[in-house]
Amino acid sequence: MQAVRIARRLGPTVPIAMLVVAATAVPSYAHDTTQKPPPSTSSHASGDSKNGTLTAGAGAVSVTYPSGSPGGNSHPLTSVDVHWTPPPCWIGPIADPVTFKKNVLDGVKATNVPGQANYALEAMDQYKKHYDSNYTWDGSGKGYKDFNIDQQGKGMFWGPVENPDAPNSLDKFACNSTIPFFVPNGQRPPAGTPNVITSEMLSKIAYAHTQVPGVTIKTNPVNTQTVNLPTWVRLDEKYTPVKVRASVDLGGGQQIWAETTASPTSVHIDPGTSDATVYPASGDCPIAGDGTVGADYNGNPKADPPCGVTYLRSTQATGPFDLDVTATWSVSWTGSDGGGAALPDGRIQQPRQVTVQEIQSINR
């Protein structure tokens, strides 16, 4: 517990499990990317849907909208697969050598406080020596000299990144068995390195950041509806494909990227009661070529709305009905490595309560 409390004060790239291991056993390491003690804190990312970045030091995951930005009333897609989640973590670029050195030295300083356990101080000293004095824990493999400062501008340190958009669970620490290692610009980590960021993982990150138009229901009549009188329904938004790209800069003009495309496939109307007739009978309102759904009342009292409902009883005894419109989007992706596939459909729902009155006659 003391080691955990210590590690929580450390900065990015400093390994928590290293402190734990140092108190119990001398670990054995083959090389920089496997069989290492889990880092204590990955280079924590911060999600920001507005500016479209997951900040991870020098190697930010950039999220952009190549086309179809939803603008104002937009909402994140909810996967129809309740078990679907974006990657909880990954190994990616976290810092250039100068920044990495500062982070590690800040972590060492944060550990060196009165009352600190000797094993924690020793662990942090060994960690620092790995990067500034070629230290390796079992005498094999390779360390670094002065944090590869002479390679500034020629590459970045890669390490664990926790995904701020993933559900809070221990899975976020699944990448922490890899301590940071240096990768030259434009290159990938050695084959076999676990959890390295891929275009498929980026496709899931892009999906998690995909925002599409909402479901703003407009009715005619505008307020109270009337038994046996059609309610015309339309949506304020236009439904057109939305593309989202997530990318990681590898330096040297190289990128890993994935682009998702969310396309509207259906808009389903649910009147909130079985005592109603929907239009069309399937409840699936057509999406016009320009992305519009539904229409305002056309003035013809005998016409059926292209999207709407006729309530057959009032809400006097039950209270308002939940008029619910659900938009479903199909999602697929392509990536820089030539890969691509379908992702789970996404949905948007925004119910609206309606009151239905019962009268003998009505004039529009």
Short mmCIF file of C-alpha atoms in Angstrom, two decimals:
data_model
loop_
_atom_site.label_atom_id
_atom_site.label_comp_id
_atom_site.label_asym_id
_atom_site.label_seq_id
_atom_site.Cartn_x
_atom_site.Cartn_y
_atom_site.Cartn_z
CA MET A 1 0.00 0.00 0.00
CA GLN A 2 2.89 2.36 0.75
CA ALA A 3 4.23 1.80 -2.77
CA VAL A 4 0.85 2.58 -4.31
CA ARG A 5 0.55 5.80 -2.34
CA ILE A 6 4.03 6.79 -3.46
CA ALA A 7 3.34 6.05 -7.09
CA ARG A 8 0.18 8.11 -7.18
CA ARG A 9 2.35 11.16 -6.66
CA LEU A 10 4.59 10.38 -9.58
CA GLY A 11 4.42 12.02 -12.96
CA PRO A 12 3.80 10.37 -16.36
CA THR A 13 6.01 7.47 -17.49
CA VAL A 14 6.99 6.39 -13.94
CA PRO A 15 6.16 2.74 -13.19
CA ILE A 16 4.02 1.91 -10.18
CA ALA A 17 4.58 -1.83 -10.26
CA MET A 18 8.31 -1.22 -10.34
CA LEU A 19 8.03 0.07 -6.79
CA VAL A 20 6.09 -3.00 -5.75
CA VAL A 21 8.48 -5.43 -7.44
CA ALA A 22 11.54 -3.75 -5.95
CA ALA A 23 10.29 -4.55 -2.46
CA THR A 24 9.74 -8.23 -3.16
CA ALA A 25 12.11 -9.61 -5.76
CA VAL A 26 14.77 -8.79 -8.32
CA PRO A 27 13.04 -8.89 -11.72
CA SER A 28 14.55 -10.33 -14.86
CA TYR A 29 14.29 -8.45 -18.16
CA ALA A 30 14.99 -9.66 -21.66
CA HIS A 31 14.73 -6.35 -23.50
CA ASP A 32 12.97 -3.02 -23.34
CA THR A 33 9.56 -4.03 -24.61
CA THR A 34 8.67 -7.23 -22.75
CA GLN A 35 8.89 -8.77 -19.30
CA LYS A 36 9.06 -5.38 -17.62
CA PRO A 37 7.33 -4.28 -14.41
CA PRO A 38 4.06 -2.44 -15.17
CA PRO A 39 4.35 1.33 -15.30
CA SER A 40 2.63 3.10 -12.47
CA THR A 41 1.03 5.80 -14.49
CA SER A 42 0.79 5.69 -18.22
CA SER A 43 1.03 8.90 -20.16
CA HIS A 44 -2.48 9.87 -19.26
CA ALA A 45 -4.61 11.01 -22.14
CA SER A 46 -7.29 13.64 -21.86
CA GLY A 47 -10.36 13.36 -24.03
CA ASP A 48 -11.69 16.48 -25.66
CA SER A 49 -14.49 16.12 -28.19
CA LYS A 50 -14.34 19.80 -29.06
CA ASN A 51 -10.73 20.06 -30.17
CA GLY A 52 -10.49 16.44 -31.25
CA THR A 53 -7.36 15.23 -29.48
CA LEU A 54 -6.42 12.59 -26.98
CA THR A 55 -3.31 14.20 -25.57
CA ALA A 56 -0.45 11.81 -24.96
CA GLY A 57 2.68 13.91 -24.85
CA ALA A 58 4.40 14.25 -28.20
CA GLY A 59 2.29 11.51 -29.76
CA ALA A 60 -1.25 12.79 -29.51
CA VAL A 61 -4.04 10.80 -31.07
CA SER A 62 -5.69 13.34 -33.33
CA VAL A 63 -9.41 13.02 -34.03
CA THR A 64 -10.85 15.02 -36.94
CA TYR A 65 -14.01 15.15 -39.06
CA PRO A 66 -13.03 14.95 -42.74
CA SER A 67 -16.70 15.41 -43.67
CA GLY A 68 -20.15 15.56 -42.16
CA SER A 69 -19.33 17.41 -38.94
CA PRO A 70 -22.66 17.39 -37.09
CA GLY A 71 -22.33 20.86 -35.61
CA GLY A 72 -24.59 22.11 -32.82
CA ASN A 73 -27.14 19.51 -31.74
CA SER A 74 -24.91 16.46 -32.01
CA HIS A 75 -24.64 13.38 -29.83
CA PRO A 76 -22.18 10.47 -29.51
CA LEU A 77 -23.31 7.23 -31.08
CA THR A 78 -24.36 4.50 -28.67
CA SER A 79 -23.35 1.07 -29.89
CA VAL A 80 -26.15 -1.45 -30.28
CA ASP A 81 -23.66 -4.01 -28.95
CA VAL A 82 -23.73 -3.45 -25.20
CA HIS A 83 -20.42 -5.27 -24.83
CA TRP A 84 -18.58 -3.05 -27.31
CA THR A 85 -15.94 -0.72 -25.86
CA PRO A 86 -13.05 1.28 -27.32
CA PRO A 87 -9.52 0.07 -26.50
CA PRO A 88 -8.83 0.72 -22.80
CA CYS A 89 -5.16 1.45 -23.42
CA TRP A 90 -2.41 1.17 -25.99
CA ILE A 91 1.31 1.57 -26.52
CA GLY A 92 2.02 4.70 -28.53
CA PRO A 93 4.29 7.75 -28.73
CA ILE A 94 4.30 9.62 -25.41
CA ALA A 95 7.20 12.08 -25.39
CA ASP A 96 10.26 13.36 -27.20
CA PRO A 97 13.57 12.72 -25.37
CA VAL A 98 13.74 16.16 -23.73
CA THR A 99 10.17 15.91 -22.40
CA PHE A 100 10.63 12.30 -21.36
CA LYS A 101 13.76 13.18 -19.37
CA LYS A 102 11.92 15.95 -17.56
CA ASN A 103 9.02 13.63 -16.70
CA VAL A 104 11.28 10.93 -15.29
CA LEU A 105 13.38 13.37 -13.25
CA ASP A 106 10.21 14.97 -11.91
CA GLY A 107 9.05 11.50 -10.85
CA VAL A 108 12.34 10.81 -9.09
CA LYS A 109 12.10 14.13 -7.26
CA ALA A 110 8.50 13.41 -6.23
CA THR A 111 9.60 10.09 -4.74
CA ASN A 112 12.52 11.55 -2.77
CA VAL A 113 10.57 12.86 0.20
CA PRO A 114 11.09 12.46 3.96
CA GLY A 115 9.97 9.08 5.24
CA GLN A 116 10.07 7.42 1.84
CA ALA A 117 10.76 3.69 1.86
CA ASN A 118 14.26 2.71 0.74
CA TYR A 119 12.94 0.18 -1.78
CA ALA A 120 10.96 2.94 -3.51
CA LEU A 121 13.99 5.19 -3.70
CA GLU A 122 16.11 2.34 -5.04
CA ALA A 123 13.49 1.40 -7.64
CA MET A 124 13.24 4.95 -8.91
CA ASP A 125 17.02 5.26 -9.00
CA GLN A 126 17.26 2.09 -11.10
CA TYR A 127 14.52 3.35 -13.38
CA LYS A 128 16.37 6.63 -13.94
CA LYS A 129 19.66 4.81 -14.52
CA HIS A 130 18.00 2.68 -17.18
CA TYR A 131 17.52 5.83 -19.25
CA ASP A 132 20.59 7.88 -18.34
CA SER A 133 23.30 5.29 -17.61
CA ASN A 134 22.54 2.17 -19.68
CA TYR A 135 21.35 0.27 -16.62
CA THR A 136 19.58 -3.06 -17.13
CA TRP A 137 18.14 -5.03 -14.25
CA ASP A 138 19.74 -8.37 -15.07
CA GLY A 139 22.80 -7.09 -16.90
CA SER A 140 21.53 -8.07 -20.33
CA GLY A 141 19.68 -6.12 -22.95
CA LYS A 142 20.21 -2.43 -23.49
CA GLY A 143 19.55 0.76 -21.63
CA TYR A 144 19.91 4.38 -22.71
CA LYS A 145 22.47 7.15 -22.34
CA ASP A 146 21.20 10.53 -21.16
CA PHE A 147 17.63 9.72 -22.24
CA ASN A 148 18.62 9.69 -25.93
CA ILE A 149 18.86 13.48 -25.86
CA ASP A 150 21.20 13.27 -28.85
CA GLN A 151 18.23 11.82 -30.77
CA GLN A 152 15.98 14.80 -30.12
CA GLY A 153 13.91 15.40 -33.27
CA LYS A 154 14.80 11.94 -34.58
CA GLY A 155 12.31 9.85 -32.65
CA MET A 156 10.07 9.52 -29.60
CA PHE A 157 9.67 7.37 -26.55
CA TRP A 158 6.69 5.04 -26.74
CA GLY A 159 4.82 3.79 -23.70
CA PRO A 160 1.41 3.01 -22.18
CA VAL A 161 -1.48 5.40 -22.75
CA GLU A 162 -4.75 5.01 -20.84
CA ASN A 163 -7.86 5.81 -22.88
CA PRO A 164 -9.95 8.46 -21.07
CA ASP A 165 -13.03 7.39 -23.05
CA ALA A 166 -12.87 3.73 -22.01
CA PRO A 167 -15.00 2.47 -19.13
CA ASN A 168 -13.37 2.73 -15.73
CA SER A 169 -11.96 -0.72 -15.10
CA LEU A 170 -8.71 -2.53 -14.46
CA ASP A 171 -8.45 -3.05 -18.23
CA LYS A 172 -6.94 0.44 -18.43
CA PHE A 173 -3.83 -1.00 -16.81
CA ALA A 174 -3.53 -3.89 -19.28
CA CYS A 175 -0.72 -2.11 -21.17
CA ASN A 176 1.37 -1.37 -18.10
CA SER A 177 3.68 -4.36 -18.47
CA THR A 178 5.70 -2.33 -20.98
CA ILE A 179 7.99 0.46 -19.83
CA PRO A 180 8.77 3.30 -22.28
CA PHE A 181 11.24 2.67 -25.09
CA PHE A 182 12.66 4.77 -27.93
CA VAL A 183 11.48 4.42 -31.54
CA PRO A 184 13.03 6.38 -34.45
CA ASN A 185 10.75 8.63 -36.50
CA GLY A 186 8.58 6.85 -39.02
CA GLN A 187 9.19 3.43 -37.54
CA ARG A 188 7.11 0.99 -35.47
CA PRO A 189 8.09 -0.83 -32.28
CA PRO A 190 9.82 -4.24 -32.59
CA ALA A 191 7.63 -7.14 -33.67
CA GLY A 192 6.03 -8.84 -30.70
CA THR A 193 5.64 -5.70 -28.62
CA PRO A 194 2.23 -6.07 -27.00
CA ASN A 195 -0.66 -3.61 -27.29
CA VAL A 196 1.00 -1.36 -29.89
CA ILE A 197 -1.45 1.11 -31.42
CA THR A 198 -2.86 -0.14 -34.74
CA SER A 199 -5.25 1.22 -37.33
CA GLU A 200 -7.92 -1.17 -36.03
CA MET A 201 -7.54 0.26 -32.54
CA LEU A 202 -7.68 3.76 -34.00
CA SER A 203 -10.93 2.83 -35.76
CA LYS A 204 -12.46 2.11 -32.36
CA ILE A 205 -11.13 5.37 -30.98
CA ALA A 206 -12.68 7.19 -33.97
CA TYR A 207 -15.98 5.37 -33.36
CA ALA A 208 -15.97 6.44 -29.71
CA HIS A 209 -15.56 10.06 -30.85
CA THR A 210 -18.18 9.89 -33.60
CA GLN A 211 -20.92 12.43 -33.06
CA VAL A 212 -23.98 12.53 -35.31
CA PRO A 213 -27.03 14.78 -35.57
CA GLY A 214 -29.52 14.42 -32.76
CA VAL A 215 -33.22 13.59 -32.98
CA THR A 216 -35.15 16.82 -32.46
CA ILE A 217 -38.83 15.95 -32.95
CA LYS A 218 -41.16 18.57 -34.43
CA THR A 219 -44.89 17.86 -34.62
CA ASN A 220 -47.88 19.38 -36.35
CA PRO A 221 -50.07 20.12 -34.45
CA VAL A 222 -47.24 21.71 -32.45
CA ASN A 223 -48.45 21.14 -28.90
CA THR A 224 -51.45 19.03 -27.88
CA GLN A 225 -52.39 16.22 -30.26
CA THR A 226 -55.94 15.04 -30.96
CA VAL A 227 -57.45 11.55 -31.02
CA ASN A 228 -57.99 10.25 -34.60
CA LEU A 229 -56.18 13.24 -36.11
CA PRO A 230 -52.79 12.48 -37.75
CA THR A 231 -49.74 13.96 -36.08
CA TRP A 232 -47.16 14.92 -38.67
CA VAL A 233 -43.59 14.37 -37.51
CA ARG A 234 -40.35 15.73 -38.89
CA LEU A 235 -36.82 16.05 -37.54
CA ASP A 236 -34.88 19.29 -37.36
CA GLU A 237 -31.63 17.61 -38.38
CA LYS A 238 -30.35 16.36 -41.71
CA TYR A 239 -29.02 12.81 -41.80
CA THR A 240 -25.98 12.47 -44.04
CA PRO A 241 -22.82 10.34 -43.64
CA VAL A 242 -20.28 11.42 -41.01
CA LYS A 243 -16.59 10.57 -41.36
CA VAL A 244 -14.19 10.59 -38.42
CA ARG A 245 -10.43 10.05 -38.61
CA ALA A 246 -8.13 9.09 -35.73
CA SER A 247 -4.40 9.25 -36.37
CA VAL A 248 -1.03 9.05 -34.65
CA ASP A 249 2.00 10.95 -35.96
CA LEU A 250 5.04 8.67 -36.16
CA GLY A 251 7.39 11.46 -37.21
CA GLY A 252 9.27 11.61 -40.46
CA GLY A 253 6.03 12.37 -42.31
CA GLN A 254 4.54 8.98 -41.37
CA GLN A 255 1.16 8.33 -39.73
CA ILE A 256 -1.01 5.46 -38.55
CA TRP A 257 -4.66 6.29 -39.17
CA ALA A 258 -8.16 4.91 -39.41
CA GLU A 259 -11.27 6.56 -40.78
CA THR A 260 -14.80 5.56 -39.83
CA THR A 261 -17.91 6.33 -41.86
CA ALA A 262 -21.27 6.44 -40.08
CA SER A 263 -24.21 6.32 -42.48
CA PRO A 264 -27.87 6.72 -41.48
CA THR A 265 -29.81 3.55 -42.25
CA SER A 266 -33.17 3.92 -40.52
CA VAL A 267 -35.30 6.30 -38.48
CA HIS A 268 -37.94 4.44 -36.48
CA ILE A 269 -40.97 6.05 -34.85
CA ASP A 270 -42.57 4.61 -31.70
CA PRO A 271 -45.77 6.34 -30.51
CA GLY A 272 -45.36 5.16 -26.91
CA THR A 273 -48.65 3.24 -26.89
CA SER A 274 -50.24 0.34 -28.76
CA ASP A 275 -53.37 2.47 -29.24
CA ALA A 276 -51.99 4.27 -32.26
CA THR A 277 -51.39 3.98 -35.98
CA VAL A 278 -47.94 4.88 -37.31
CA TYR A 279 -46.93 6.14 -40.76
CA PRO A 280 -45.53 4.34 -42.56
CA ALA A 281 -46.96 1.12 -41.12
CA SER A 282 -43.48 -0.29 -40.52
CA GLY A 283 -42.65 2.69 -38.33
CA ASP A 284 -39.51 3.31 -40.41
CA CYS A 285 -39.65 6.87 -41.69
CA PRO A 286 -37.86 7.37 -45.01
CA ILE A 287 -34.66 9.43 -45.17
CA ALA A 288 -34.82 11.75 -48.15
CA GLY A 289 -31.90 12.25 -50.49
CA ASP A 290 -31.03 15.54 -48.81
CA GLY A 291 -31.01 13.87 -45.38
CA THR A 292 -34.35 15.24 -44.19
CA VAL A 293 -36.81 13.05 -42.30
CA GLY A 294 -40.56 13.66 -42.21
CA ALA A 295 -42.49 16.76 -43.27
CA ASP A 296 -44.74 19.51 -42.01
CA TYR A 297 -48.50 19.20 -42.52
CA ASN A 298 -49.23 19.76 -46.21
CA GLY A 299 -52.72 21.22 -45.79
CA ASN A 300 -54.59 18.18 -47.06
CA PRO A 301 -56.77 16.81 -44.22
CA LYS A 302 -57.07 13.45 -46.04
CA ALA A 303 -53.32 12.95 -46.54
CA ASP A 304 -51.23 10.58 -44.47
CA PRO A 305 -47.96 11.97 -43.17
CA PRO A 306 -44.74 10.41 -44.56
CA CYS A 307 -43.65 10.13 -40.94
CA GLY A 308 -46.18 10.36 -38.16
CA VAL A 309 -48.79 8.83 -35.90
CA THR A 310 -52.50 8.88 -35.24
CA TYR A 311 -53.37 8.37 -31.57
CA LEU A 312 -56.54 6.37 -30.91
CA ARG A 313 -57.07 7.39 -27.29
CA SER A 314 -56.30 10.40 -25.14
CA THR A 315 -53.71 10.73 -22.39
CA GLN A 316 -56.23 11.97 -19.83
CA ALA A 317 -56.16 8.72 -17.82
CA THR A 318 -52.54 7.67 -18.44
CA GLY A 319 -50.52 10.84 -18.62
CA PRO A 320 -48.39 11.85 -21.64
CA PHE A 321 -47.14 9.26 -24.14
CA ASP A 322 -43.40 9.01 -24.91
CA LEU A 323 -43.14 9.67 -28.64
CA ASP A 324 -39.76 8.16 -29.42
CA VAL A 325 -37.76 8.41 -32.63
CA THR A 326 -34.63 6.25 -32.94
CA ALA A 327 -32.02 6.88 -35.61
CA THR A 328 -29.73 3.95 -36.48
CA TRP A 329 -26.36 4.39 -38.17
CA SER A 330 -24.18 1.75 -39.79
CA VAL A 331 -20.46 2.21 -39.19
CA SER A 332 -17.46 0.90 -41.13
CA TRP A 333 -13.77 1.77 -41.25
CA THR A 334 -10.68 1.78 -43.45
CA GLY A 335 -7.11 2.23 -42.32
CA SER A 336 -3.58 3.18 -43.32
CA ASP A 337 -2.53 -0.48 -43.37
CA GLY A 338 -5.24 -1.37 -45.90
CA GLY A 339 -7.47 -2.96 -43.31
CA GLY A 340 -11.15 -2.27 -42.82
CA ALA A 341 -14.40 -3.85 -41.70
CA ALA A 342 -17.80 -3.13 -40.23
CA LEU A 343 -18.19 -1.87 -36.69
CA PRO A 344 -21.35 -2.25 -34.57
CA ASP A 345 -24.31 -0.09 -35.56
CA GLY A 346 -24.89 3.01 -33.49
CA ARG A 347 -28.15 4.58 -32.30
CA ILE A 348 -29.48 7.94 -31.18
CA GLN A 349 -32.74 8.31 -29.22
CA GLN A 350 -34.50 11.44 -27.94
CA PRO A 351 -38.05 10.77 -26.71
CA ARG A 352 -40.59 13.57 -26.47
CA GLN A 353 -43.69 13.53 -24.32
CA VAL A 354 -46.99 14.27 -26.08
CA THR A 355 -50.41 15.04 -24.68
CA VAL A 356 -53.43 13.79 -26.63
CA GLN A 357 -56.88 15.28 -26.21
CA GLU A 358 -60.24 13.93 -27.29
CA ILE A 359 -62.72 16.35 -28.88
CA GLN A 360 -65.64 16.03 -31.28
CA SER A 361 -64.25 18.21 -34.08
CA ILE A 362 -61.15 20.07 -34.99
CA ASN A 363 -60.13 22.76 -37.47
CA ARG A 364 -56.51 23.04 -38.50
#
